[in-house]
PDB file of C-alpha atoms and ligand atoms in Angstrom:
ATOM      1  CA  UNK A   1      15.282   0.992 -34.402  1.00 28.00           C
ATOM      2  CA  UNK A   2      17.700   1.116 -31.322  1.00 30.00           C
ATOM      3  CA  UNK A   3      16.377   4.243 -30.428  1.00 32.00           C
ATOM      4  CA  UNK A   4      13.064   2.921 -30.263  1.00 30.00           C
ATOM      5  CA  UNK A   5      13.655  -0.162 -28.364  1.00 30.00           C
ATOM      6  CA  UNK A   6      15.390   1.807 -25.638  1.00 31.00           C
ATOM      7  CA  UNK A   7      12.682   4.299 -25.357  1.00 29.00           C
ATOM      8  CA  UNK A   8      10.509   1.151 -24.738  1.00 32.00           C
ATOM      9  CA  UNK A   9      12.779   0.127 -22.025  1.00 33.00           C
ATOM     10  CA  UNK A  10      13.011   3.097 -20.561  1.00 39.00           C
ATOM     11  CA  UNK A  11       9.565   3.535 -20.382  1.00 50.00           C
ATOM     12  CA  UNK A  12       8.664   0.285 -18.335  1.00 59.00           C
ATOM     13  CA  UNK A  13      11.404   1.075 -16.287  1.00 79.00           C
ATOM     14  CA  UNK A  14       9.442   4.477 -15.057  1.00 84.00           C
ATOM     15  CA  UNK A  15       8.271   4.582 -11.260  1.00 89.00           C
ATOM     16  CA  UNK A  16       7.783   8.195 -11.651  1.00 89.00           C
ATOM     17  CA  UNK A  17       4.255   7.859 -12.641  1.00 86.00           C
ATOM     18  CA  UNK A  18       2.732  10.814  -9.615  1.00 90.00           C
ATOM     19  CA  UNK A  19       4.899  12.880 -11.187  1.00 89.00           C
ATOM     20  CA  UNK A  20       1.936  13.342 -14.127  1.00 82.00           C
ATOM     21  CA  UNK A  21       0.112  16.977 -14.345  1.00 78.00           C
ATOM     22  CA  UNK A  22      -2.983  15.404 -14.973  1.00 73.00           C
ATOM     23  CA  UNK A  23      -3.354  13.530 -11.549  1.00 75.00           C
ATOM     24  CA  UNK A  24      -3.515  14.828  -8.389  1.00 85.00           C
ATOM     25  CA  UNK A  25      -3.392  12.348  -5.745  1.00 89.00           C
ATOM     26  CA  UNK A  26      -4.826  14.852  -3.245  1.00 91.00           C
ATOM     27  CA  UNK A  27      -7.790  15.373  -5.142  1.00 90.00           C
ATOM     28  CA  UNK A  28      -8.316  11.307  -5.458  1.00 89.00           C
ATOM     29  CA  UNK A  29      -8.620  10.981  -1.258  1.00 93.00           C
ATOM     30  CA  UNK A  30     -11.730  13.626  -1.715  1.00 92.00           C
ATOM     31  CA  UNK A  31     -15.003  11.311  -1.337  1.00 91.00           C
ATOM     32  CA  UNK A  32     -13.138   8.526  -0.341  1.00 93.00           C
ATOM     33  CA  UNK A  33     -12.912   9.618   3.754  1.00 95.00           C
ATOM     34  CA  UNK A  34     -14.334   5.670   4.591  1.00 96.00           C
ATOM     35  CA  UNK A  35     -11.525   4.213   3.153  1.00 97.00           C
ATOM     36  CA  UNK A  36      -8.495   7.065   4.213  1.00 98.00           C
ATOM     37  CA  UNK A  37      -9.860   6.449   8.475  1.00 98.00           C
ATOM     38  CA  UNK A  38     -10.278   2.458   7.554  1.00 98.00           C
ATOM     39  CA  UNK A  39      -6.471   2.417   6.955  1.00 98.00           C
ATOM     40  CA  UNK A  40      -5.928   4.742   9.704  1.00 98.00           C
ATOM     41  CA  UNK A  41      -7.949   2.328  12.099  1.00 98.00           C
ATOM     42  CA  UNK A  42      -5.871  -0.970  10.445  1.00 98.00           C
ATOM     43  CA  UNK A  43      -2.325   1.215  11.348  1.00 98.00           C
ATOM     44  CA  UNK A  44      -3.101   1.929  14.666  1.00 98.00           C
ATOM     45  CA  UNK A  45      -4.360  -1.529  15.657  1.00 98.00           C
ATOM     46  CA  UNK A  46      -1.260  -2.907  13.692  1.00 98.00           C
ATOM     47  CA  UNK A  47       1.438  -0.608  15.721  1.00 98.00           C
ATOM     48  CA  UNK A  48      -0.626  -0.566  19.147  1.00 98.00           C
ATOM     49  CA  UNK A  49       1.855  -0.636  22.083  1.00 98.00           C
ATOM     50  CA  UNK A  50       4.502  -0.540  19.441  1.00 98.00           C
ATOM     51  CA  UNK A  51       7.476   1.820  19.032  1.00 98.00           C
ATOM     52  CA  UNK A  52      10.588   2.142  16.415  1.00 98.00           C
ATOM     53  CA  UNK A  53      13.952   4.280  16.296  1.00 98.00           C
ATOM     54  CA  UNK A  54      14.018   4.286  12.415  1.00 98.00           C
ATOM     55  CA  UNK A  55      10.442   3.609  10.036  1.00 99.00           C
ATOM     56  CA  UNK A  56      10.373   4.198   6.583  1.00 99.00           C
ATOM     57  CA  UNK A  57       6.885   4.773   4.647  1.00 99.00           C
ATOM     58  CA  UNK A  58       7.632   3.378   1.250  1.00 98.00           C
ATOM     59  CA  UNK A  59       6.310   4.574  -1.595  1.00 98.00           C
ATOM     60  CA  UNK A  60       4.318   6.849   0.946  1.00 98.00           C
ATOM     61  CA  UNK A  61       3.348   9.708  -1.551  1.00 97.00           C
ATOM     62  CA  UNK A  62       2.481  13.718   0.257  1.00 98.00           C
ATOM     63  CA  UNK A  63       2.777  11.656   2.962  1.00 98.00           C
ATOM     64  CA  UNK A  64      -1.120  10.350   3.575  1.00 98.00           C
ATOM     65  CA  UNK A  65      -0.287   7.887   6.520  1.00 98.00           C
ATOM     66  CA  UNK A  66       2.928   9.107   7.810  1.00 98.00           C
ATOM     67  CA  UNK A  67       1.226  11.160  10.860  1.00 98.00           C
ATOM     68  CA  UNK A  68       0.132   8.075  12.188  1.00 98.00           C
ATOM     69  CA  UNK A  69       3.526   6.248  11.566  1.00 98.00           C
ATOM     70  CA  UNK A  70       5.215   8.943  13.290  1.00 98.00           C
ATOM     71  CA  UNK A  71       3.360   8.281  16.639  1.00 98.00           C
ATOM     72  CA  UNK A  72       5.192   5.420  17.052  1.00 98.00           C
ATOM     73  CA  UNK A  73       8.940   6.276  15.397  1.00 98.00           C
ATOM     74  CA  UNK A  74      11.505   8.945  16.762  1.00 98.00           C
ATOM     75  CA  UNK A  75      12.400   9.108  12.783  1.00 98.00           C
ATOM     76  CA  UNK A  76      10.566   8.671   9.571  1.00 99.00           C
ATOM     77  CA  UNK A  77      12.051   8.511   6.039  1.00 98.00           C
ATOM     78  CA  UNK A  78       9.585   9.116   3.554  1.00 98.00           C
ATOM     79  CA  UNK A  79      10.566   7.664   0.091  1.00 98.00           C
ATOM     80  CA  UNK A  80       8.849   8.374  -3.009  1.00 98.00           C
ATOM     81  CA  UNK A  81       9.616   8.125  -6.824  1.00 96.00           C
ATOM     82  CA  UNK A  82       7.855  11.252  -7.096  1.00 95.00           C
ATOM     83  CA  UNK A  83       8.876  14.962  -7.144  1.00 96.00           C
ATOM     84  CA  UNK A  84       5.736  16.347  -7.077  1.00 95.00           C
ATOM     85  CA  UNK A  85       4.561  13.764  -4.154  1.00 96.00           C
ATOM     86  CA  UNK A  86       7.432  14.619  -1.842  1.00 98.00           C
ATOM     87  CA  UNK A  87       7.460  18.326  -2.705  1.00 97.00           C
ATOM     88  CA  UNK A  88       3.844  18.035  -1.501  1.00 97.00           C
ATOM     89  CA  UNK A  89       5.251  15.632   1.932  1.00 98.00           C
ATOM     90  CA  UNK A  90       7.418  18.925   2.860  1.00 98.00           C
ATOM     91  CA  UNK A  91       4.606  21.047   2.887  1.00 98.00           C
ATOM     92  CA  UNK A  92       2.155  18.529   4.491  1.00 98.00           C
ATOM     93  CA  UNK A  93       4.863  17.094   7.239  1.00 98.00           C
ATOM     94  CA  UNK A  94       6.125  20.670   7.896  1.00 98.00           C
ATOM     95  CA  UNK A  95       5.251  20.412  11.644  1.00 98.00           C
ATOM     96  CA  UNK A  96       7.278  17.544  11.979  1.00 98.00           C
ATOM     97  CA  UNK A  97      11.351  18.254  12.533  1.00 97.00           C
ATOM     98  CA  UNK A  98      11.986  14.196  12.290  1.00 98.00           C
ATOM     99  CA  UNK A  99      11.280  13.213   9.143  1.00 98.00           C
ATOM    100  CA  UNK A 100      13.481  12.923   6.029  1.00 98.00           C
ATOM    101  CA  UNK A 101      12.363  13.011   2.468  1.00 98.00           C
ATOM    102  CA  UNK A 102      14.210  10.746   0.222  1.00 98.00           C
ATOM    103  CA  UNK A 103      13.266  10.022  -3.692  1.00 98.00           C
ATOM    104  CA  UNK A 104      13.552   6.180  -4.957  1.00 97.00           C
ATOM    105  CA  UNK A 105      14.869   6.235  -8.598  1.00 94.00           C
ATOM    106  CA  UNK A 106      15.280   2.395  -9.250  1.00 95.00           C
ATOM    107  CA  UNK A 107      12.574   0.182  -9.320  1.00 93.00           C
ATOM    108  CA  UNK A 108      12.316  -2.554  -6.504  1.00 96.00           C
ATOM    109  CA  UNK A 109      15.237  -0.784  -4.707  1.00 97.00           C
ATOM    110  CA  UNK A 110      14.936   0.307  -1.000  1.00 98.00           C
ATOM    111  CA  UNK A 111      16.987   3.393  -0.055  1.00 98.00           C
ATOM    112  CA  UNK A 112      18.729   2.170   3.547  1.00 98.00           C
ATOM    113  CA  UNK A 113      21.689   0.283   4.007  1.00 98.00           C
ATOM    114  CA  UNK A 114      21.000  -3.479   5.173  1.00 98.00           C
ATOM    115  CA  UNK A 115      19.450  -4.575   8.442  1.00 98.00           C
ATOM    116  CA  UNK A 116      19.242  -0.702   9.130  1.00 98.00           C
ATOM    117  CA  UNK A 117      15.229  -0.214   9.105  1.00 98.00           C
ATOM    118  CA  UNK A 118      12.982  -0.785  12.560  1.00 98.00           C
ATOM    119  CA  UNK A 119       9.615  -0.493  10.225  1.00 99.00           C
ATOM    120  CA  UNK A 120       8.843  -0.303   6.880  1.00 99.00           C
ATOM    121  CA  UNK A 121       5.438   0.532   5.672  1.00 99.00           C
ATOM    122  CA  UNK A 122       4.223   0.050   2.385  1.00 98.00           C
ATOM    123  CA  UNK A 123       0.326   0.907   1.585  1.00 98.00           C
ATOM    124  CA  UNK A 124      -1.403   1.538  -1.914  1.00 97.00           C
ATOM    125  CA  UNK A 125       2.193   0.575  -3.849  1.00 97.00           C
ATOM    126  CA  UNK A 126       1.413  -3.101  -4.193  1.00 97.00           C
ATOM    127  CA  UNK A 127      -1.071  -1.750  -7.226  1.00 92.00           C
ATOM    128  CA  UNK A 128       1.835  -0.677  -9.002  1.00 92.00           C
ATOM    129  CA  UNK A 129       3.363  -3.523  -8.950  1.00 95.00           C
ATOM    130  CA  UNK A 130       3.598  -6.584 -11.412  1.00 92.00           C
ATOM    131  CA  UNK A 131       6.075  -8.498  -9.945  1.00 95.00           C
ATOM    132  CA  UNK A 132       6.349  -7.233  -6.686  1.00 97.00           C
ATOM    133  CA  UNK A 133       9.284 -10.301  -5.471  1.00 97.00           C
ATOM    134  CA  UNK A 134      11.961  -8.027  -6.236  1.00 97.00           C
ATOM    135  CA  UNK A 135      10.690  -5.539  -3.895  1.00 98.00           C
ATOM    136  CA  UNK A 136       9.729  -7.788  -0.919  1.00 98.00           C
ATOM    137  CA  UNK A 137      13.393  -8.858  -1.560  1.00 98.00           C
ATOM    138  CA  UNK A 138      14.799  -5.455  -1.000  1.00 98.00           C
ATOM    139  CA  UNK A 139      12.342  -4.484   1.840  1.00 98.00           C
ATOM    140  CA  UNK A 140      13.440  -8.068   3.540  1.00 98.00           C
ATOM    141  CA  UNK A 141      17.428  -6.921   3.300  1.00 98.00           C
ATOM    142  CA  UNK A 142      16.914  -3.478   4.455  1.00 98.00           C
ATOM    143  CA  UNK A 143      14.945  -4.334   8.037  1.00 98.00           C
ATOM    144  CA  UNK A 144      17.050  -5.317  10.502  1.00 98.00           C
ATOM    145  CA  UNK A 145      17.082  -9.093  11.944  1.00 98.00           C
ATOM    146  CA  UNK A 146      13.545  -8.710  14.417  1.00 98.00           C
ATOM    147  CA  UNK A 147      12.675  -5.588  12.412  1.00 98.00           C
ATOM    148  CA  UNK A 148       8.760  -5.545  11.113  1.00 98.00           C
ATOM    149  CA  UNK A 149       7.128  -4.245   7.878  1.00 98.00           C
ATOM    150  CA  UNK A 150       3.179  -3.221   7.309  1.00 99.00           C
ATOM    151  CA  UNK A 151       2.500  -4.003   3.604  1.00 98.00           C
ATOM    152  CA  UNK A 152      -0.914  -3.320   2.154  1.00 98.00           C
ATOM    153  CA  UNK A 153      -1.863  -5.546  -0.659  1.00 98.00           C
ATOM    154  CA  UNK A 154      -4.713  -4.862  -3.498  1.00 97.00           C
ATOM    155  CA  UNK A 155      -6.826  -7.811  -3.082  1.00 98.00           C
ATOM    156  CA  UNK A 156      -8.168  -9.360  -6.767  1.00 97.00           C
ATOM    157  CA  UNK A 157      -9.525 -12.827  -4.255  1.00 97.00           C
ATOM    158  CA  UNK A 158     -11.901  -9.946  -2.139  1.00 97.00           C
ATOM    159  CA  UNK A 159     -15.711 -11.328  -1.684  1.00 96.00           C
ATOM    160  CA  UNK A 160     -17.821  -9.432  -4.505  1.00 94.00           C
ATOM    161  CA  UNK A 161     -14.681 -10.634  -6.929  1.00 95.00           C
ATOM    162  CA  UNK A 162     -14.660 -14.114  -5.825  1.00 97.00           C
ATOM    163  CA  UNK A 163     -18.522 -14.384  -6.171  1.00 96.00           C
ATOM    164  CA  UNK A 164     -17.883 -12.203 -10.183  1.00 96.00           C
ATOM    165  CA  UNK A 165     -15.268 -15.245 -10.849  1.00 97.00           C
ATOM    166  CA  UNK A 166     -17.576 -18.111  -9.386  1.00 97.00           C
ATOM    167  CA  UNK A 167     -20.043 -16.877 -11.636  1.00 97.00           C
ATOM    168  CA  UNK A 168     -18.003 -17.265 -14.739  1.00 97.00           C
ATOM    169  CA  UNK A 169     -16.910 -20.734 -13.468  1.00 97.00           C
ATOM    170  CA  UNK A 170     -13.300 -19.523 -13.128  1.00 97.00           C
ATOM    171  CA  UNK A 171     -10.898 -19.357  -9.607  1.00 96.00           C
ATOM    172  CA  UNK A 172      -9.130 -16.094  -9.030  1.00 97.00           C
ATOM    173  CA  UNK A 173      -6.061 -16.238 -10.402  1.00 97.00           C
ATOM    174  CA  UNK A 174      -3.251 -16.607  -8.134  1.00 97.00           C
ATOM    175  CA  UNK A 175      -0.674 -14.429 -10.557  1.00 96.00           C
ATOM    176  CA  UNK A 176      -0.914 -10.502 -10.550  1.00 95.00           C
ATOM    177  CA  UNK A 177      -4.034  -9.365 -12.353  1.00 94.00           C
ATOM    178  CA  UNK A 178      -3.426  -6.215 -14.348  1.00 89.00           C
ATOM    179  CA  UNK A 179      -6.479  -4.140 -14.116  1.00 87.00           C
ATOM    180  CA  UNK A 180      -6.133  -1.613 -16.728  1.00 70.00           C
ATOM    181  CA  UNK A 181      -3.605   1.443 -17.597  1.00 57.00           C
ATOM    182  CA  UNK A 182      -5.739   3.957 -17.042  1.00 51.00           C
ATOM    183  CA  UNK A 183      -7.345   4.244 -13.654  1.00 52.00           C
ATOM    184  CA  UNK A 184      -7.747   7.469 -11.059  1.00 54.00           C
ATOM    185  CA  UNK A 185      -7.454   9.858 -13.647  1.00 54.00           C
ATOM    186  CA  UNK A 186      -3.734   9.137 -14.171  1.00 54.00           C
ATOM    187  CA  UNK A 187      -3.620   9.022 -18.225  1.00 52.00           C
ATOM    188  CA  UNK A 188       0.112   7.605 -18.599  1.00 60.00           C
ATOM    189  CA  UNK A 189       1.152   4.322 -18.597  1.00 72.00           C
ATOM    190  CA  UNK A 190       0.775   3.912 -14.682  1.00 81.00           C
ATOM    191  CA  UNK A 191       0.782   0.070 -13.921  1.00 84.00           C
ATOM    192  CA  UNK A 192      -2.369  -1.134 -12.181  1.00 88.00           C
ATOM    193  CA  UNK A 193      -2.448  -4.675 -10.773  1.00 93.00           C
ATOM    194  CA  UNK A 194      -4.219  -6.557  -8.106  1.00 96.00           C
ATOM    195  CA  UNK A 195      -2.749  -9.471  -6.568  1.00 98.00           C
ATOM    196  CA  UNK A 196      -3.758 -12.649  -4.807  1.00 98.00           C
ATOM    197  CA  UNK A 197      -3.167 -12.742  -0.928  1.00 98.00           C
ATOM    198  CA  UNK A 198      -1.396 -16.766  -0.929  1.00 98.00           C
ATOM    199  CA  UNK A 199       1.065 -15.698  -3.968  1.00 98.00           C
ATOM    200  CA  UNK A 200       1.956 -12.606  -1.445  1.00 98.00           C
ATOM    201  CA  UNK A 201       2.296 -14.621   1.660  1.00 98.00           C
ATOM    202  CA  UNK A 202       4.431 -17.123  -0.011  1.00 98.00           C
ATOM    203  CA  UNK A 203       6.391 -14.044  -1.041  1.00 98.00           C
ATOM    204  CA  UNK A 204       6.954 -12.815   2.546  1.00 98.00           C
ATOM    205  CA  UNK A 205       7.966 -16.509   3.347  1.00 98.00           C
ATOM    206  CA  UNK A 206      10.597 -17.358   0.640  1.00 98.00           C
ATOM    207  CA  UNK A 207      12.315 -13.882   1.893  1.00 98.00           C
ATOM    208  CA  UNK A 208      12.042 -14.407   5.737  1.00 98.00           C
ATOM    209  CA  UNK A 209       9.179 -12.720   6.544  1.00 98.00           C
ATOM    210  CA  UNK A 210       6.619 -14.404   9.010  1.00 98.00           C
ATOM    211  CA  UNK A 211       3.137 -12.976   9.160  1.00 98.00           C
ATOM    212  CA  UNK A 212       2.357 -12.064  12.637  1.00 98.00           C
ATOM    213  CA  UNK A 213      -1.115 -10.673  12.515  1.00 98.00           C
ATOM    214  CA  UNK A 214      -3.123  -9.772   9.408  1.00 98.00           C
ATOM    215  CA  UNK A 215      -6.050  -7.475   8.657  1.00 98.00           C
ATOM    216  CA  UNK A 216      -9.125  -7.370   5.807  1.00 98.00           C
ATOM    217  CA  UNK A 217      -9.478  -3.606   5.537  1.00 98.00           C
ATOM    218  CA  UNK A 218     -12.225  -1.250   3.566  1.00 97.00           C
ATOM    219  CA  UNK A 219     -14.505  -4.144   3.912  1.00 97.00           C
ATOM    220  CA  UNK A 220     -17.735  -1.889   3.109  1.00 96.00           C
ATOM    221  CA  UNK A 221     -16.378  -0.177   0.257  1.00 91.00           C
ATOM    222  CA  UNK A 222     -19.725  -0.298  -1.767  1.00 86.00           C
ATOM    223  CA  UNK A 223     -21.531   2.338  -3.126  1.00 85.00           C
ATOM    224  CA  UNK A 224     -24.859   1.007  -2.120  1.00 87.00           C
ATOM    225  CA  UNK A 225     -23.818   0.536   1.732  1.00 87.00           C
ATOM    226  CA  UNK A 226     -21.613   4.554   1.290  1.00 86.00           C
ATOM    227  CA  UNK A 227     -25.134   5.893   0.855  1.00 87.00           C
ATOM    228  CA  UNK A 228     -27.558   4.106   3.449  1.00 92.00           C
ATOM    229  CA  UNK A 229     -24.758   4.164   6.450  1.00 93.00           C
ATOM    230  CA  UNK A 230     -23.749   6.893   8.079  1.00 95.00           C
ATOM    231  CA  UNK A 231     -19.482   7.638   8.207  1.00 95.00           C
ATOM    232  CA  UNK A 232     -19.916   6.767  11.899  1.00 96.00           C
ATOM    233  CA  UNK A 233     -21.631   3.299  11.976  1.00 96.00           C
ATOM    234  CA  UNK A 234     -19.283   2.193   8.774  1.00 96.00           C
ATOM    235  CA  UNK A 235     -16.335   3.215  10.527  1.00 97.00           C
ATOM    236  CA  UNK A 236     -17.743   0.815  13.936  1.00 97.00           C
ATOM    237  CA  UNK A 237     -18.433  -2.196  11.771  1.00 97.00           C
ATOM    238  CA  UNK A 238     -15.388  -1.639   9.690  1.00 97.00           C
ATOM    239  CA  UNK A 239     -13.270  -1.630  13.208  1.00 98.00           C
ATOM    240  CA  UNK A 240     -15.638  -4.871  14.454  1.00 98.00           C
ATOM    241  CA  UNK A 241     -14.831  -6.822  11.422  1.00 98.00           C
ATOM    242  CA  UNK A 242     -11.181  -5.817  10.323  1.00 98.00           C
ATOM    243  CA  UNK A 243     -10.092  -8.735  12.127  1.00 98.00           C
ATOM    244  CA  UNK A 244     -12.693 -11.171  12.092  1.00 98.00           C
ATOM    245  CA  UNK A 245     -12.955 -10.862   8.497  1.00 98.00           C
ATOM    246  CA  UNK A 246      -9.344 -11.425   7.379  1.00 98.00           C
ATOM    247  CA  UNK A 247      -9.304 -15.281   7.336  1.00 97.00           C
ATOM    248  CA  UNK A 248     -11.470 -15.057   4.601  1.00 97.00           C
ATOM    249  CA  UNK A 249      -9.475 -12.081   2.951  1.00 97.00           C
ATOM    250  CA  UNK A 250     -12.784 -10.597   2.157  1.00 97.00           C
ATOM    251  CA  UNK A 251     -11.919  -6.990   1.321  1.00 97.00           C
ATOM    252  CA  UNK A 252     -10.193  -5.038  -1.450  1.00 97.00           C
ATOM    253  CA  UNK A 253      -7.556  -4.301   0.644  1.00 98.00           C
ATOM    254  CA  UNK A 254      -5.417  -6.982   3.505  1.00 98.00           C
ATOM    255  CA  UNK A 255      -2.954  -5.246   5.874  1.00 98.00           C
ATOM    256  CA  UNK A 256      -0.202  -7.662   6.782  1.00 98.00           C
ATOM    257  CA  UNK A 257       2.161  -7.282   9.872  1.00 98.00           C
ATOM    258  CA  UNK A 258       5.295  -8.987   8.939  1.00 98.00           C
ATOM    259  CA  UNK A 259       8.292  -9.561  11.533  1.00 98.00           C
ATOM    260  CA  UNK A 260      11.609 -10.261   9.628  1.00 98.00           C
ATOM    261  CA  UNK A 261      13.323 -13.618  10.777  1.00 96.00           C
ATOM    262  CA  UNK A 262      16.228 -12.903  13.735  1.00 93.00           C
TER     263      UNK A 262
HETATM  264  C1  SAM B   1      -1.474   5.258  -4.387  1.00 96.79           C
HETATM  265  S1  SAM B   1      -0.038   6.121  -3.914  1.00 96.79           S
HETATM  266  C2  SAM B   1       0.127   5.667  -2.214  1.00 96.79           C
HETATM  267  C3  SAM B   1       0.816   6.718  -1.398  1.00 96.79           C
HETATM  268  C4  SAM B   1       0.777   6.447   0.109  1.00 96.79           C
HETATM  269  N1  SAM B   1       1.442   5.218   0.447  1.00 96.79           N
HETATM  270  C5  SAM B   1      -0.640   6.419   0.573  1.00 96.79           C
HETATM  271  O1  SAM B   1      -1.104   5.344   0.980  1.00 96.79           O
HETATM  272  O2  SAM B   1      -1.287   7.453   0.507  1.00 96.79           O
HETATM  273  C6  SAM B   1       1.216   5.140  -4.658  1.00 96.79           C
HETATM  274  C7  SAM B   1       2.604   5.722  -4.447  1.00 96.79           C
HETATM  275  O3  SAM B   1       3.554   4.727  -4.858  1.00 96.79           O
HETATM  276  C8  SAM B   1       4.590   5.360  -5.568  1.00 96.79           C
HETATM  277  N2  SAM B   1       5.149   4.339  -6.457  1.00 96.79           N
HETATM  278  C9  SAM B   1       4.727   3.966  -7.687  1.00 96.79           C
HETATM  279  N3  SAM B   1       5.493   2.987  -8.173  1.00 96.79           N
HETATM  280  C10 SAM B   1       6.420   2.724  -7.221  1.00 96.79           C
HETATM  281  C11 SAM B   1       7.516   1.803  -7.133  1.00 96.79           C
HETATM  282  N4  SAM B   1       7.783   0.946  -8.114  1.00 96.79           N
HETATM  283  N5  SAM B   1       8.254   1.805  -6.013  1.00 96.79           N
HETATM  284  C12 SAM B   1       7.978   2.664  -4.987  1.00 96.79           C
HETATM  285  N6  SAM B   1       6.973   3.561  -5.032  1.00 96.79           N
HETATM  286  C13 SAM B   1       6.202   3.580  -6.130  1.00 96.79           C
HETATM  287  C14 SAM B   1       3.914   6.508  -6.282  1.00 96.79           C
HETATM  288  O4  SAM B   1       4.822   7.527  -6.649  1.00 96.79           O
HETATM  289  C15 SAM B   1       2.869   6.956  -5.284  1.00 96.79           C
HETATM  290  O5  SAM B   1       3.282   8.015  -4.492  1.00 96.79           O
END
């Protein structure tokens, strides 16, 4: 009986969920180019004329986004929960001589000592996330006074949801919507969750972090619009409307520029 109620708690206490031979997270960004340069083109507006001494791509995986990160650091950390992802980081990173590959083995934990970090960036971990106030907490103690964060968040209030939930004569939800175990080919008990973008921004508030600019990113993730468009024009009106569109957080996915209180 004690046996089994700690293997329960040690089992929601896993972040090590990459670490699973049955997903490849490589394999997951093939087909899915549209949305891989949208987030490119969201970073690079987001850190335009911008440069840090010390970033830290949280949660950051093989590494996905860090290239672009490290155009505008002198050092990167890149912190993972996973082996297998940062294993895969060395390999991927292994022209760069100024980056350091650190794994995270508490949950909501942030491996830097306070006000140490320049930048943190944090994209595609908000999913995994069911409560993620602990973590904003953490990422809020580790930037330094001035110091700015770039946290993606998996939007359940996007358009084509808010017009499913009008139809049902319901409001999206403003707490974290779990959106099933099993998702991407990952077969565990990976936690999946989309979350509403006012709960977050009150979030970033209550710990001291002011939203400077904000972004509505993969805006024509559809399958319909993936076939009729070429890459090229999607990727023009996804860079046209990033910023126009964000007011209304219309897409699956809003990139927030945060700037930590001085
Ligand atoms: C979808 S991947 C995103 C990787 C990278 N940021 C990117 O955009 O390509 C999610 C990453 O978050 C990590 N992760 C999962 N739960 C986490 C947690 N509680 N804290 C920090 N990282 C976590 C996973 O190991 C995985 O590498």
């Amino acid at each position: 009986m004690v046996a089994q109620t700690s293997a329960v708690r040690n089992k929601s206490n896993r972040i090590d969920f990459y670490d699973h031979d049955k997903h490849s997270y490589e394999e997951f960004w093939v087909g899915r180019e549209y949305e891989h340069e949208s987030e490119v083109i969201a970073l690079n507006r987001l850190l335009k004329n911008r440069h840090y001494k010390l970033a830290m791509d949280y949660g950051g995986g093989y590494g996905r986004i860090s290239p672009v990160i490290l155009e505008h650091t002198d050092k990167l950390i890149l912190v993972d929960p996973s082996k297998k992802q940062l294993d895969i980081g060395r390999r991927f990173l292994q022209d760069y001589k100024n980056v350091d590959f650190v794994k995270v083995t508490e949950k909501d934990s942030v491996p830097a000592k306070d006000n140490s970090l320049d930048l943190l960036v944090m994209v595609r971990v908000s999913h995994h996330l069911p409560d993620p106030r602990l973590t904003f907490q953490a990422i809020a103690k580790a930037l330094k006074p001035g110091g700015e964060a770039i946290i993606e968040i998996a939007n359940e209030a996007h358009f084509v949801n808010r017009l499913r939930y009008m139809k049902n004569l319901k409001t999206v939800p403003k707490q974290p919507v779990p959106i099933g175990s099993v998702a991407n080919g990952i077969v565990d008990d990976t936690p999946f969750f989309n979350h509403h973008p006012k709960t977050i921004e009150a979030m970033f508030n209550a710990n001291g972090l002011n939203v400077e600019k904000k972004l509505s990113v993969s805006n024509l993730r559809h399958r319909a619009l993936k076939a009729h468009l070429s890459m090229d024009r999607m990727l023009a009106l996804e860079k046209y409307f990033q910023g126009k569109l964000s007011i209304l957080d219309f897409g699956p996915s809003i990139f927030f520029l945060l700037k930590k209180e001085e």
